[in-house]
Amino acid sequence: MSGLGHYAVIKAFSFGDASKISPFNYSSLVWAILAGLVAFGEFPDSITLGSVDKVS
């Protein structure tokens, strides 16, 4: 399943402008935080959230 997702991202970058597609790529950070919250009951600390802010 993840291979199909990576393939879709690569195809999207080949068809569209990178400046319009990149924000969707950063949404994976939000999904990872939500998955950690649901699966493990963990919420990222302030250092992690500050780093996410700098990356995106």
Backbone as numpy.savetxt, mean C-alpha at the origin, in Angstrom:
# Nx Ny Nz CAx CAy CAz Cx Cy Cz
-2.46 -15.54 -5.78 -3.27 -14.35 -5.78 -2.41 -13.10 -5.78
-1.36 -13.09 -4.99 -0.52 -11.90 -4.95 0.22 -11.70 -6.26
0.55 -12.78 -6.94 1.20 -12.67 -8.25 0.31 -11.97 -9.25
-0.97 -12.26 -9.18 -1.93 -11.60 -10.06 -2.03 -10.11 -9.74
-1.96 -9.78 -8.47 -1.98 -8.37 -8.07 -0.76 -7.61 -8.57
0.41 -8.24 -8.46 1.63 -7.60 -8.95 1.58 -7.43 -10.47
1.08 -8.43 -11.15 0.94 -8.34 -12.60 0.01 -7.18 -12.98
-1.08 -7.01 -12.25 -2.02 -5.93 -12.53 -1.37 -4.56 -12.32
-0.56 -4.44 -11.28 0.13 -3.17 -11.03 1.13 -2.87 -12.15
1.86 -3.87 -12.58 2.82 -3.68 -13.67 2.11 -3.27 -14.95
1.00 -3.91 -15.26 0.24 -3.55 -16.46 -0.33 -2.14 -16.34
-0.75 -1.77 -15.16 -1.30 -0.42 -14.97 -0.22 0.63 -15.24
0.99 0.39 -14.77 2.08 1.34 -15.01 2.46 1.39 -16.49
2.24 0.30 -17.21 2.57 0.32 -18.64 1.50 1.05 -19.46
0.29 1.13 -18.94 -0.79 1.80 -19.67 -1.02 3.25 -19.25
-0.74 3.56 -18.01 -1.10 4.88 -17.50 0.10 5.69 -17.05
-0.17 6.92 -16.71 0.85 7.83 -16.22 1.18 7.47 -14.77
2.47 7.35 -14.48 2.90 6.91 -13.14 2.43 7.86 -12.04
2.36 9.14 -12.34 1.93 10.10 -11.31 0.47 9.91 -10.92
-0.31 9.29 -11.77 -1.72 9.05 -11.44 -1.93 7.67 -10.83
-1.01 6.75 -11.04 -1.17 5.39 -10.55 -0.49 5.19 -9.19
0.59 5.91 -8.93 1.36 5.72 -7.70 0.55 5.88 -6.41
-0.37 6.83 -6.31 -1.15 6.90 -5.06 -1.91 5.61 -4.74
-2.34 4.88 -5.76 -3.01 3.61 -5.51 -2.04 2.57 -4.98
-0.79 2.67 -5.41 0.24 1.76 -4.92 0.48 1.98 -3.42
0.45 3.21 -2.97 0.65 3.51 -1.55 -0.53 3.10 -0.68
-1.66 2.83 -1.28 -2.82 2.39 -0.49 -2.56 1.03 0.15
-1.55 0.30 -0.33 -1.23 -0.99 0.29 -0.77 -0.81 1.73
-0.21 0.35 2.06 0.16 0.63 3.45 -1.07 0.65 4.35
-2.13 1.26 3.87 -3.38 1.32 4.64 -3.94 -0.07 4.85
-3.93 -0.88 3.77 -4.46 -2.24 3.87 -3.62 -3.09 4.81
-2.30 -2.89 4.82 -1.43 -3.65 5.72 -1.71 -3.28 7.18
-1.95 -2.00 7.44 -2.28 -1.57 8.80 -3.61 -2.19 9.24
-4.59 -2.17 8.35 -5.90 -2.76 8.68 -5.80 -4.26 8.89
-5.01 -4.94 8.07 -4.84 -6.39 8.23 -4.17 -6.71 9.56
-3.17 -5.92 9.95 -2.52 -6.13 11.25 -3.47 -5.89 12.40
-4.34 -4.92 12.24 -5.32 -4.61 13.28 -6.33 -5.75 13.42
-6.82 -6.24 12.31 -7.84 -7.30 12.33 -7.23 -8.65 12.74
-6.10 -9.01 12.14 -5.54 -10.33 12.37 -4.83 -10.46 13.71
-4.14 -9.40 14.13 -3.31 -9.50 15.33 -3.72 -8.56 16.45
-4.67 -7.67 16.17 -5.09 -6.72 17.18 -4.04 -5.66 17.48
-3.15 -5.43 16.54 -2.07 -4.47 16.73 -2.32 -3.20 15.92
-2.05 -2.09 16.55 -2.11 -0.80 15.86 -0.70 -0.24 15.83
-0.27 0.32 14.70 1.10 0.84 14.62 1.36 1.97 15.60
2.59 2.03 16.09 2.94 3.10 17.02 3.19 4.40 16.26
3.48 5.44 16.98 3.63 6.77 16.37 4.83 6.85 15.44
5.89 6.11 15.73 7.06 6.13 14.86 6.71 5.52 13.50
5.99 4.41 13.51 5.59 3.78 12.26 4.66 4.68 11.47
3.68 5.28 12.13 2.76 6.16 11.43 3.48 7.40 10.89
4.47 7.90 11.60 5.25 9.02 11.10 6.05 8.65 9.86
6.57 7.43 9.85 7.31 6.96 8.68 6.40 6.77 7.48
5.20 6.26 7.71 4.23 6.10 6.62 3.88 7.47 6.04
3.76 8.46 6.91 3.45 9.81 6.44 4.56 10.34 5.54
5.79 10.05 5.86 6.92 10.53 5.06 7.01 9.79 3.72
6.68 8.51 3.70 6.76 7.72 2.47 5.68 8.14 1.50
4.49 8.29 2.00 3.38 8.63 1.10 3.17 10.11 1.09
